[in-house]
């Protein structure tokens, strides 16, 4: 096959009258390497950014690098001689404790995996079970939580909560490839996927072979995880179970504790014997559904009026992050500080706005503004500056003088009537602060206008 002479972002458009095959008619390998597919993959890789792999190349450097090197990479791909680079192993803390292993691919491998994912998703996704919600187009965590709420409303008040131990590290390559080969018959594509699975991991300066597992961090891994667990979904369907799966988080909803115990035993056996995976007996449990956290949410209420609330640990993590962003020791301008706060709070609110608890968002707003008031109070530093600014903000001179020379700590002053009146909600809105409550109300209004369900798919990942 003839190699392109230009990178994916600069490939010429076909001239009028060209007879290039339509993507639906072209072979899978041709679809994978089509100019349009590669250009879209490059756009997504640049948009997602991320840390460099073992080659040290950032996603910003990828586009100019491709101009000189893509013809060689393309030739190696066509010849079947291309070898992916090992992923760089990094460890990140889990919100619930412990460490999660992530693999950071090289930038060019990220591009190739993204391009593969784009052509494989239309083949696999339509066949996935409708109760599988993770890493799928037009599906989100919100949809999974809403489906679980429906099951609980229908009297499935117990759940068997399965934890697949180190799922991404335990997937057997032969078992996964056999499932991919059910729908993919292009040998070049299958060989390339296999090479990515076996590319290895670099940790502490040494390359370790990958005999099993799919590294989290690759654009291809989310799709492969769904391919691997699709058999489980349809087995649960065959047995008549009500369930929700988001990636490796599996919940089966039943009417009684006894039924949950039966499901836990039989499904754990299926997972371990048929899928060659391991169910963590320590983390899996049969419990009342309202007691189990699902994707950062919990359920409450009764009599077919089950509602959604935010898990307390999620609120705690939000406050921990905001403490960092409102630290008095962080020497940045208020404009920069509010910009960073907005980036976090808007994403957090878009995710958790499914909750039926407006008071939580209002309470976080009140707490956040007090944190910002103490930052502003410290910025004013000298008593004379404090007095002048308080008077300019409408505080009587006598009160301004008294508080400017107060020896109370920053937190106490930030909650005082004087500073609350000087720096009210309108002041922070004028500074550009978006907070939690207003985005929450806008999201809920949009949801009600849409009629049902989330107003749009949510792509911000649940923090735990």
Short mmCIF file of C-alpha atoms in Angstrom, two decimals:
data_model
loop_
_atom_site.label_atom_id
_atom_site.label_comp_id
_atom_site.label_asym_id
_atom_site.label_seq_id
_atom_site.Cartn_x
_atom_site.Cartn_y
_atom_site.Cartn_z
CA UNK A 1 0.00 0.00 0.00
CA UNK A 2 1.31 3.41 -0.88
CA UNK A 3 2.28 5.60 2.06
CA UNK A 4 1.04 9.16 2.48
CA UNK A 5 3.73 11.73 1.98
CA UNK A 6 2.24 14.19 4.43
CA UNK A 7 1.08 14.14 8.02
CA UNK A 8 -2.53 13.49 8.95
CA UNK A 9 -3.29 17.16 9.35
CA UNK A 10 -1.92 18.22 5.97
CA UNK A 11 -3.11 15.44 3.68
CA UNK A 12 -4.55 16.77 0.42
CA UNK A 13 -8.26 16.41 -0.27
CA UNK A 14 -9.17 14.06 -3.14
CA UNK A 15 -9.63 15.82 -6.46
CA UNK A 16 -13.04 15.86 -8.17
CA UNK A 17 -13.58 12.59 -9.96
CA UNK A 18 -11.24 10.60 -7.66
CA UNK A 19 -12.52 7.12 -6.93
CA UNK A 20 -11.26 6.74 -3.36
CA UNK A 21 -13.53 4.32 -1.51
CA UNK A 22 -16.14 5.67 0.84
CA UNK A 23 -15.11 4.98 4.48
CA UNK A 24 -18.03 2.58 4.89
CA UNK A 25 -16.84 0.64 1.84
CA UNK A 26 -13.13 0.71 2.62
CA UNK A 27 -11.43 -2.03 4.62
CA UNK A 28 -10.97 -1.45 8.33
CA UNK A 29 -7.23 -0.82 7.93
CA UNK A 30 -7.92 1.83 5.28
CA UNK A 31 -10.55 3.44 7.51
CA UNK A 32 -8.06 3.51 10.37
CA UNK A 33 -5.42 5.27 8.25
CA UNK A 34 -7.83 7.53 6.37
CA UNK A 35 -6.80 11.18 6.41
CA UNK A 36 -10.02 12.33 8.03
CA UNK A 37 -9.82 9.75 10.81
CA UNK A 38 -6.19 10.61 11.58
CA UNK A 39 -6.92 14.35 11.56
CA UNK A 40 -9.76 13.87 14.04
CA UNK A 41 -7.55 11.66 16.22
CA UNK A 42 -4.84 14.31 16.22
CA UNK A 43 -7.37 16.98 17.19
CA UNK A 44 -8.58 14.90 20.13
CA UNK A 45 -5.08 14.07 21.33
CA UNK A 46 -4.16 17.75 21.29
CA UNK A 47 -7.40 18.66 23.05
CA UNK A 48 -6.92 16.07 25.80
CA UNK A 49 -3.26 17.07 26.27
CA UNK A 50 -1.70 15.00 29.06
CA UNK A 51 1.83 14.26 30.23
CA UNK A 52 4.58 13.07 27.86
CA UNK A 53 5.41 9.39 27.50
CA UNK A 54 8.87 7.82 27.69
CA UNK A 55 10.03 9.80 24.63
CA UNK A 56 9.42 13.11 26.42
CA UNK A 57 7.33 14.52 23.56
CA UNK A 58 4.34 16.62 24.57
CA UNK A 59 1.10 16.62 22.60
CA UNK A 60 1.88 20.22 21.57
CA UNK A 61 5.03 18.99 19.84
CA UNK A 62 3.28 16.13 18.04
CA UNK A 63 1.87 18.02 15.05
CA UNK A 64 5.20 19.51 13.85
CA UNK A 65 6.93 16.18 14.55
CA UNK A 66 4.47 14.37 12.28
CA UNK A 67 5.33 16.61 9.33
CA UNK A 68 8.78 15.02 9.18
CA UNK A 69 8.15 11.54 10.57
CA UNK A 70 4.65 10.48 9.58
CA UNK A 71 5.64 8.95 6.18
CA UNK A 72 8.06 6.63 7.98
CA UNK A 73 5.50 5.69 10.67
CA UNK A 74 2.87 5.08 8.00
CA UNK A 75 5.22 2.83 6.02
CA UNK A 76 6.03 0.81 9.14
CA UNK A 77 2.33 0.42 9.94
CA UNK A 78 1.54 -0.83 6.43
CA UNK A 79 4.52 -3.18 6.46
CA UNK A 80 3.57 -4.60 9.87
CA UNK A 81 6.93 -3.61 11.38
CA UNK A 82 5.76 -0.78 13.63
CA UNK A 83 6.53 -1.37 17.31
CA UNK A 84 4.72 0.75 19.92
CA UNK A 85 6.86 2.26 22.65
CA UNK A 86 6.39 1.04 26.23
CA UNK A 87 4.08 3.19 28.32
CA UNK A 88 5.48 5.24 31.18
CA UNK A 89 4.20 3.98 34.52
CA UNK A 90 2.96 6.62 36.95
CA UNK A 91 1.18 6.15 40.27
CA UNK A 92 -1.60 8.50 41.31
CA UNK A 93 -3.46 8.50 44.63
CA UNK A 94 -7.01 7.14 44.69
CA UNK A 95 -9.62 9.28 46.45
CA UNK A 96 -10.49 6.27 48.61
CA UNK A 97 -6.84 5.60 49.50
CA UNK A 98 -4.05 3.64 47.90
CA UNK A 99 -2.48 4.18 44.50
CA UNK A 100 -3.75 3.66 40.98
CA UNK A 101 -1.40 2.59 38.18
CA UNK A 102 -1.59 4.66 35.03
CA UNK A 103 0.25 4.14 31.77
CA UNK A 104 1.26 7.23 29.82
CA UNK A 105 1.75 6.38 26.12
CA UNK A 106 4.14 8.21 23.82
CA UNK A 107 2.40 10.98 21.88
CA UNK A 108 2.50 9.18 18.51
CA UNK A 109 1.12 6.00 20.10
CA UNK A 110 -1.64 8.05 21.67
CA UNK A 111 -2.53 9.26 18.16
CA UNK A 112 -2.55 5.74 16.71
CA UNK A 113 -4.62 4.32 19.58
CA UNK A 114 -7.11 7.18 19.28
CA UNK A 115 -7.45 6.54 15.55
CA UNK A 116 -8.00 2.83 16.23
CA UNK A 117 -10.62 3.58 18.86
CA UNK A 118 -12.53 5.82 16.46
CA UNK A 119 -12.96 3.09 13.85
CA UNK A 120 -13.57 0.26 16.34
CA UNK A 121 -16.19 2.07 18.42
CA UNK A 122 -18.87 2.03 15.67
CA UNK A 123 -18.30 -1.72 15.30
CA UNK A 124 -18.59 -2.64 18.97
CA UNK A 125 -20.67 0.03 20.66
CA UNK A 126 -24.05 -0.72 18.99
CA UNK A 127 -23.77 -4.30 20.26
CA UNK A 128 -22.99 -3.40 23.87
CA UNK A 129 -25.69 -3.88 26.49
CA UNK A 130 -27.86 -0.80 27.18
CA UNK A 131 -27.07 -0.99 30.91
CA UNK A 132 -23.36 -0.45 30.25
CA UNK A 133 -22.63 3.27 30.62
CA UNK A 134 -18.86 3.76 30.94
CA UNK A 135 -16.76 5.29 28.15
CA UNK A 136 -19.53 5.15 25.56
CA UNK A 137 -20.86 7.82 23.18
CA UNK A 138 -23.93 9.68 24.43
CA UNK A 139 -23.80 7.94 27.81
CA UNK A 140 -22.56 9.26 31.11
CA UNK A 141 -22.33 8.69 34.84
CA UNK A 142 -25.63 10.55 35.18
CA UNK A 143 -27.40 7.97 33.04
CA UNK A 144 -26.02 5.15 35.19
CA UNK A 145 -27.14 6.82 38.42
CA UNK A 146 -30.60 7.53 37.00
CA UNK A 147 -31.01 3.90 35.94
CA UNK A 148 -29.98 2.73 39.41
CA UNK A 149 -32.50 5.11 40.95
CA UNK A 150 -35.23 3.60 38.77
CA UNK A 151 -34.36 0.10 39.95
CA UNK A 152 -34.47 1.16 43.60
CA UNK A 153 -37.79 2.91 43.02
CA UNK A 154 -39.09 -0.38 41.64
CA UNK A 155 -38.37 -2.08 44.99
CA UNK A 156 -34.93 -3.49 44.13
CA UNK A 157 -33.69 -2.04 47.40
CA UNK A 158 -30.69 -4.35 47.86
CA UNK A 159 -27.64 -4.54 45.64
CA UNK A 160 -24.71 -6.84 45.02
CA UNK A 161 -21.76 -4.49 44.57
CA UNK A 162 -18.90 -6.17 42.68
CA UNK A 163 -15.34 -4.91 42.83
CA UNK A 164 -13.14 -6.38 40.11
CA UNK A 165 -9.70 -6.49 41.66
CA UNK A 166 -7.06 -4.61 39.60
CA UNK A 167 -9.20 -5.10 36.52
CA UNK A 168 -7.02 -3.21 34.04
CA UNK A 169 -3.94 -5.13 35.24
CA UNK A 170 -5.51 -8.60 35.10
CA UNK A 171 -7.14 -8.80 31.67
CA UNK A 172 -5.69 -11.81 29.86
CA UNK A 173 -4.54 -10.88 26.37
CA UNK A 174 -5.67 -14.10 24.70
CA UNK A 175 -9.16 -13.83 26.21
CA UNK A 176 -9.46 -10.20 25.14
CA UNK A 177 -8.15 -10.78 21.61
CA UNK A 178 -10.59 -13.67 21.15
CA UNK A 179 -13.46 -11.32 21.96
CA UNK A 180 -12.14 -8.61 19.63
CA UNK A 181 -11.76 -11.15 16.82
CA UNK A 182 -15.47 -11.99 17.01
CA UNK A 183 -16.20 -8.72 15.19
CA UNK A 184 -12.85 -7.60 13.79
CA UNK A 185 -11.47 -9.81 11.02
CA UNK A 186 -8.77 -7.50 9.65
CA UNK A 187 -5.49 -9.22 10.55
CA UNK A 188 -3.45 -6.02 10.36
CA UNK A 189 -5.73 -4.33 12.91
CA UNK A 190 -5.68 -7.37 15.20
CA UNK A 191 -1.89 -7.60 15.04
CA UNK A 192 -1.51 -3.89 15.88
CA UNK A 193 -3.88 -4.13 18.86
CA UNK A 194 -1.94 -7.13 20.13
CA UNK A 195 1.32 -5.22 19.90
CA UNK A 196 -0.13 -2.40 21.97
CA UNK A 197 -1.21 -4.87 24.62
CA UNK A 198 2.29 -6.34 24.70
CA UNK A 199 4.23 -3.07 24.38
CA UNK A 200 5.45 -3.22 27.96
CA UNK A 201 5.77 -0.71 30.78
CA UNK A 202 8.71 1.46 31.78
CA UNK A 203 9.00 1.91 35.55
CA UNK A 204 12.07 3.08 37.49
CA UNK A 205 14.07 3.21 34.27
CA UNK A 206 13.42 -0.45 33.36
CA UNK A 207 11.07 -1.89 30.72
CA UNK A 208 8.84 -4.70 31.97
CA UNK A 209 7.01 -7.04 29.62
CA UNK A 210 3.18 -6.90 29.58
CA UNK A 211 1.89 -10.44 29.84
CA UNK A 212 -1.61 -9.34 30.84
CA UNK A 213 -3.61 -6.16 31.37
CA UNK A 214 -4.48 -3.03 29.41
CA UNK A 215 -2.74 0.12 30.68
CA UNK A 216 -5.09 2.80 31.98
CA UNK A 217 -4.25 6.00 30.14
CA UNK A 218 -4.33 4.67 26.58
CA UNK A 219 -7.20 6.00 24.40
CA UNK A 220 -7.86 2.39 23.41
CA UNK A 221 -8.18 0.92 26.91
CA UNK A 222 -11.72 2.15 27.71
CA UNK A 223 -13.15 0.46 24.61
CA UNK A 224 -11.19 -2.73 25.27
CA UNK A 225 -12.49 -2.85 28.85
CA UNK A 226 -16.06 -2.75 27.56
CA UNK A 227 -15.28 -5.46 25.01
CA UNK A 228 -13.92 -7.65 27.80
CA UNK A 229 -16.88 -7.15 30.13
CA UNK A 230 -19.64 -7.28 27.50
CA UNK A 231 -20.05 -11.02 28.05
CA UNK A 232 -20.75 -10.32 31.72
CA UNK A 233 -23.46 -7.81 30.78
CA UNK A 234 -25.28 -10.25 28.54
CA UNK A 235 -24.93 -13.04 31.08
CA UNK A 236 -26.63 -10.81 33.65
CA UNK A 237 -29.34 -10.09 31.07
CA UNK A 238 -29.77 -13.81 30.35
CA UNK A 239 -30.31 -14.45 34.05
CA UNK A 240 -32.91 -11.69 34.24
CA UNK A 241 -30.98 -9.40 36.59
CA UNK A 242 -31.42 -5.64 36.90
CA UNK A 243 -27.95 -4.13 36.83
CA UNK A 244 -25.81 -1.12 36.06
CA UNK A 245 -22.19 -1.26 34.92
CA UNK A 246 -19.85 1.69 34.57
CA UNK A 247 -16.44 0.40 33.45
CA UNK A 248 -15.44 -2.16 36.12
CA UNK A 249 -18.02 -0.90 38.64
CA UNK A 250 -20.88 -3.45 38.60
CA UNK A 251 -24.11 -3.25 40.64
CA UNK A 252 -26.88 -5.84 40.51
CA UNK A 253 -30.15 -4.68 42.12
CA UNK A 254 -32.37 -7.24 43.85
CA UNK A 255 -35.34 -7.33 46.21
CA UNK A 256 -33.76 -9.02 49.23
CA UNK A 257 -30.47 -9.67 50.98
CA UNK A 258 -30.81 -13.40 50.35
CA UNK A 259 -31.19 -12.82 46.60
CA UNK A 260 -28.15 -10.56 46.70
CA UNK A 261 -26.03 -13.24 48.33
CA UNK A 262 -27.05 -15.76 45.67
CA UNK A 263 -26.18 -13.31 42.91
CA UNK A 264 -22.84 -12.46 44.52
CA UNK A 265 -21.81 -16.11 44.66
CA UNK A 266 -22.92 -17.12 41.17
CA UNK A 267 -21.66 -14.02 39.34
CA UNK A 268 -18.30 -14.06 41.15
CA UNK A 269 -17.90 -17.64 39.99
CA UNK A 270 -18.74 -16.65 36.40
CA UNK A 271 -16.29 -13.74 36.43
CA UNK A 272 -13.43 -15.85 37.73
CA UNK A 273 -14.02 -18.97 35.66
CA UNK A 274 -15.20 -17.56 32.35
CA UNK A 275 -13.55 -14.12 32.22
CA UNK A 276 -10.40 -15.12 34.17
CA UNK A 277 -10.74 -12.01 36.34
CA UNK A 278 -10.81 -11.73 40.13
CA UNK A 279 -13.58 -10.42 42.36
CA UNK A 280 -12.28 -8.74 45.52
CA UNK A 281 -14.13 -10.39 48.40
CA UNK A 282 -12.98 -7.61 50.76
CA UNK A 283 -14.37 -4.72 48.69
CA UNK A 284 -17.44 -6.42 47.20
CA UNK A 285 -20.58 -6.48 49.33
CA UNK A 286 -24.29 -7.18 49.49
CA UNK A 287 -25.99 -4.23 51.15
CA UNK A 288 -28.98 -1.93 51.06
CA UNK A 289 -28.69 0.03 47.82
CA UNK A 290 -29.05 3.37 49.62
CA UNK A 291 -25.95 2.63 51.68
CA UNK A 292 -23.68 2.06 48.69
CA UNK A 293 -21.94 4.90 46.92
CA UNK A 294 -22.32 4.91 43.14
CA UNK A 295 -20.02 7.13 41.06
CA UNK A 296 -19.84 9.77 43.79
CA UNK A 297 -23.58 9.72 44.59
CA UNK A 298 -25.85 8.10 47.14
CA UNK A 299 -29.60 7.60 47.33
CA UNK A 300 -32.17 8.61 49.94
CA UNK A 301 -35.94 8.83 50.34
CA UNK A 302 -38.68 6.19 50.38
CA UNK A 303 -42.02 5.09 48.92
CA UNK A 304 -40.99 5.21 45.26
CA UNK A 305 -39.58 8.72 45.68
CA UNK A 306 -35.92 7.85 45.84
CA UNK A 307 -33.69 10.87 45.35
CA UNK A 308 -30.00 11.44 44.70
CA UNK A 309 -27.54 13.14 47.00
CA UNK A 310 -23.80 13.76 46.89
CA UNK A 311 -21.62 11.32 48.77
CA UNK A 312 -20.08 13.08 51.82
CA UNK A 313 -16.57 12.06 50.74
CA UNK A 314 -17.07 13.99 47.48
CA UNK A 315 -17.94 17.14 49.39
CA UNK A 316 -14.89 16.67 51.58
CA UNK A 317 -12.61 16.33 48.53
CA UNK A 318 -14.15 19.46 47.01
CA UNK A 319 -13.40 21.42 50.16
CA UNK A 320 -9.86 20.05 50.28
CA UNK A 321 -9.25 21.23 46.73
CA UNK A 322 -10.78 24.64 47.40
CA UNK A 323 -8.59 25.03 50.49
CA UNK A 324 -5.61 24.72 48.17
CA UNK A 325 -7.04 27.25 45.74
CA UNK A 326 -7.90 29.73 48.51
CA UNK A 327 -4.70 29.29 50.50
CA UNK A 328 -3.42 32.62 51.81
CA UNK A 329 0.10 31.36 51.09
CA UNK A 330 -0.59 31.07 47.36
CA UNK A 331 0.76 34.35 46.03
CA UNK A 332 -1.34 34.95 42.92
CA UNK A 333 -3.68 37.73 41.90
CA UNK A 334 -7.35 37.46 42.83
CA UNK A 335 -8.17 37.35 39.12
CA UNK A 336 -5.97 34.28 38.58
CA UNK A 337 -7.25 32.67 41.78
CA UNK A 338 -10.90 33.06 40.75
CA UNK A 339 -10.12 31.76 37.27
CA UNK A 340 -8.70 28.54 38.76
CA UNK A 341 -11.57 28.24 41.22
CA UNK A 342 -14.12 28.60 38.41
CA UNK A 343 -12.43 25.87 36.39
CA UNK A 344 -12.91 23.51 39.30
CA UNK A 345 -16.32 24.56 40.60
CA UNK A 346 -18.08 24.63 37.23
CA UNK A 347 -16.85 21.14 36.34
CA UNK A 348 -17.69 19.82 39.80
CA UNK A 349 -21.16 21.34 39.69
CA UNK A 350 -21.91 20.04 36.19
CA UNK A 351 -21.14 16.56 37.45
CA UNK A 352 -22.92 16.66 40.79
CA UNK A 353 -25.90 18.77 39.67
CA UNK A 354 -27.85 15.53 39.32
CA UNK A 355 -28.21 15.61 43.12
CA UNK A 356 -31.56 16.72 44.58
CA UNK A 357 -29.87 18.78 47.30
CA UNK A 358 -29.62 22.52 46.48
CA UNK A 359 -28.62 23.28 50.08
CA UNK A 360 -25.29 21.51 49.53
CA UNK A 361 -24.37 23.86 46.68
CA UNK A 362 -25.55 26.92 48.59
CA UNK A 363 -23.54 25.85 51.64
CA UNK A 364 -20.39 25.38 49.57
CA UNK A 365 -20.89 28.85 48.07
CA UNK A 366 -21.18 30.43 51.53
CA UNK A 367 -18.05 28.64 52.72
CA UNK A 368 -16.09 29.51 49.55
CA UNK A 369 -16.90 33.21 49.75
CA UNK A 370 -15.75 33.29 53.37
CA UNK A 371 -12.49 31.67 52.31
CA UNK A 372 -12.05 34.39 49.68
CA UNK A 373 -12.84 37.16 52.16
CA UNK A 374 -9.97 36.07 54.36
CA UNK A 375 -7.67 36.07 51.32
CA UNK A 376 -8.75 39.61 50.47
CA UNK A 377 -8.31 40.70 54.10
CA UNK A 378 -4.72 39.45 54.06
CA UNK A 379 -4.04 41.14 50.69
CA UNK A 380 -4.90 44.52 52.24
CA UNK A 381 -2.13 43.91 54.84
CA UNK A 382 -1.68 47.30 56.58
CA UNK A 383 -4.37 48.73 58.87
CA UNK A 384 -4.47 52.00 56.90
CA UNK A 385 -5.08 50.09 53.66
CA UNK A 386 -7.81 48.03 55.31
CA UNK A 387 -9.51 51.15 56.68
CA UNK A 388 -9.38 52.96 53.34
CA UNK A 389 -10.78 49.96 51.44
CA UNK A 390 -13.56 49.33 53.98
CA UNK A 391 -14.69 52.95 53.77
CA UNK A 392 -14.60 52.77 49.95
CA UNK A 393 -16.85 49.71 50.17
CA UNK A 394 -19.47 51.54 52.23
CA UNK A 395 -18.45 50.79 55.82
CA UNK A 396 -18.76 53.74 58.24
CA UNK A 397 -15.42 55.28 59.20
CA UNK A 398 -15.74 54.40 62.90
CA UNK A 399 -16.42 50.71 62.18
CA UNK A 400 -13.74 50.65 59.50
CA UNK A 401 -11.16 51.98 61.95
CA UNK A 402 -12.16 49.54 64.70
CA UNK A 403 -11.93 46.47 62.44
CA UNK A 404 -8.78 47.60 60.63
CA UNK A 405 -6.87 47.46 63.91
CA UNK A 406 -8.55 44.28 65.13
CA UNK A 407 -6.23 41.52 66.35
CA UNK A 408 -8.72 38.77 65.47
CA UNK A 409 -7.51 36.06 63.12
CA UNK A 410 -8.25 36.03 59.39
CA UNK A 411 -10.96 33.37 59.62
CA UNK A 412 -12.85 35.17 62.39
CA UNK A 413 -12.72 38.48 60.56
CA UNK A 414 -13.84 36.85 57.32
CA UNK A 415 -17.08 35.78 59.04
CA UNK A 416 -17.73 39.14 60.69
CA UNK A 417 -20.78 41.26 59.75
CA UNK A 418 -18.46 44.11 58.71
CA UNK A 419 -16.47 42.15 56.10
CA UNK A 420 -19.58 40.27 54.94
CA UNK A 421 -21.27 43.63 54.31
CA UNK A 422 -18.16 45.09 52.64
CA UNK A 423 -17.62 42.04 50.39
CA UNK A 424 -21.14 40.70 49.68
CA UNK A 425 -22.19 38.14 47.09
CA UNK A 426 -22.55 40.86 44.46
CA UNK A 427 -18.92 41.88 44.99
CA UNK A 428 -17.67 38.38 44.20
CA UNK A 429 -19.99 38.07 41.22
CA UNK A 430 -18.47 41.26 39.87
CA UNK A 431 -15.02 39.71 40.33
CA UNK A 432 -16.15 36.87 38.06
CA UNK A 433 -16.76 34.16 40.68
CA UNK A 434 -19.24 31.57 39.38
CA UNK A 435 -19.49 29.43 42.48
CA UNK A 436 -21.76 26.42 42.88
CA UNK A 437 -25.37 27.49 43.37
CA UNK A 438 -25.94 29.48 40.16
CA UNK A 439 -24.48 26.80 37.83
CA UNK A 440 -26.52 24.21 39.75
CA UNK A 441 -29.76 26.13 39.22
CA UNK A 442 -29.01 26.66 35.52
CA UNK A 443 -28.31 22.95 35.07
CA UNK A 444 -31.53 21.95 36.84
CA UNK A 445 -33.56 24.45 34.82
CA UNK A 446 -32.08 23.07 31.59
CA UNK A 447 -32.91 19.53 32.74
CA UNK A 448 -36.52 20.44 33.45
CA UNK A 449 -36.78 22.20 30.08
CA UNK A 450 -35.45 19.09 28.33
CA UNK A 451 -38.18 17.04 30.00
CA UNK A 452 -36.18 14.23 31.61
CA UNK A 453 -32.68 13.02 32.27
CA UNK A 454 -29.47 15.05 32.11
CA UNK A 455 -29.49 18.09 29.83
CA UNK A 456 -26.37 16.78 28.08
CA UNK A 457 -23.83 13.99 28.46
CA UNK A 458 -21.39 14.70 31.26
CA UNK A 459 -17.75 14.14 30.42
CA UNK A 460 -16.14 15.36 33.63
CA UNK A 461 -14.93 12.28 35.51
CA UNK A 462 -16.31 11.50 38.91
CA UNK A 463 -13.65 12.12 41.59
CA UNK A 464 -13.79 8.66 43.06
#
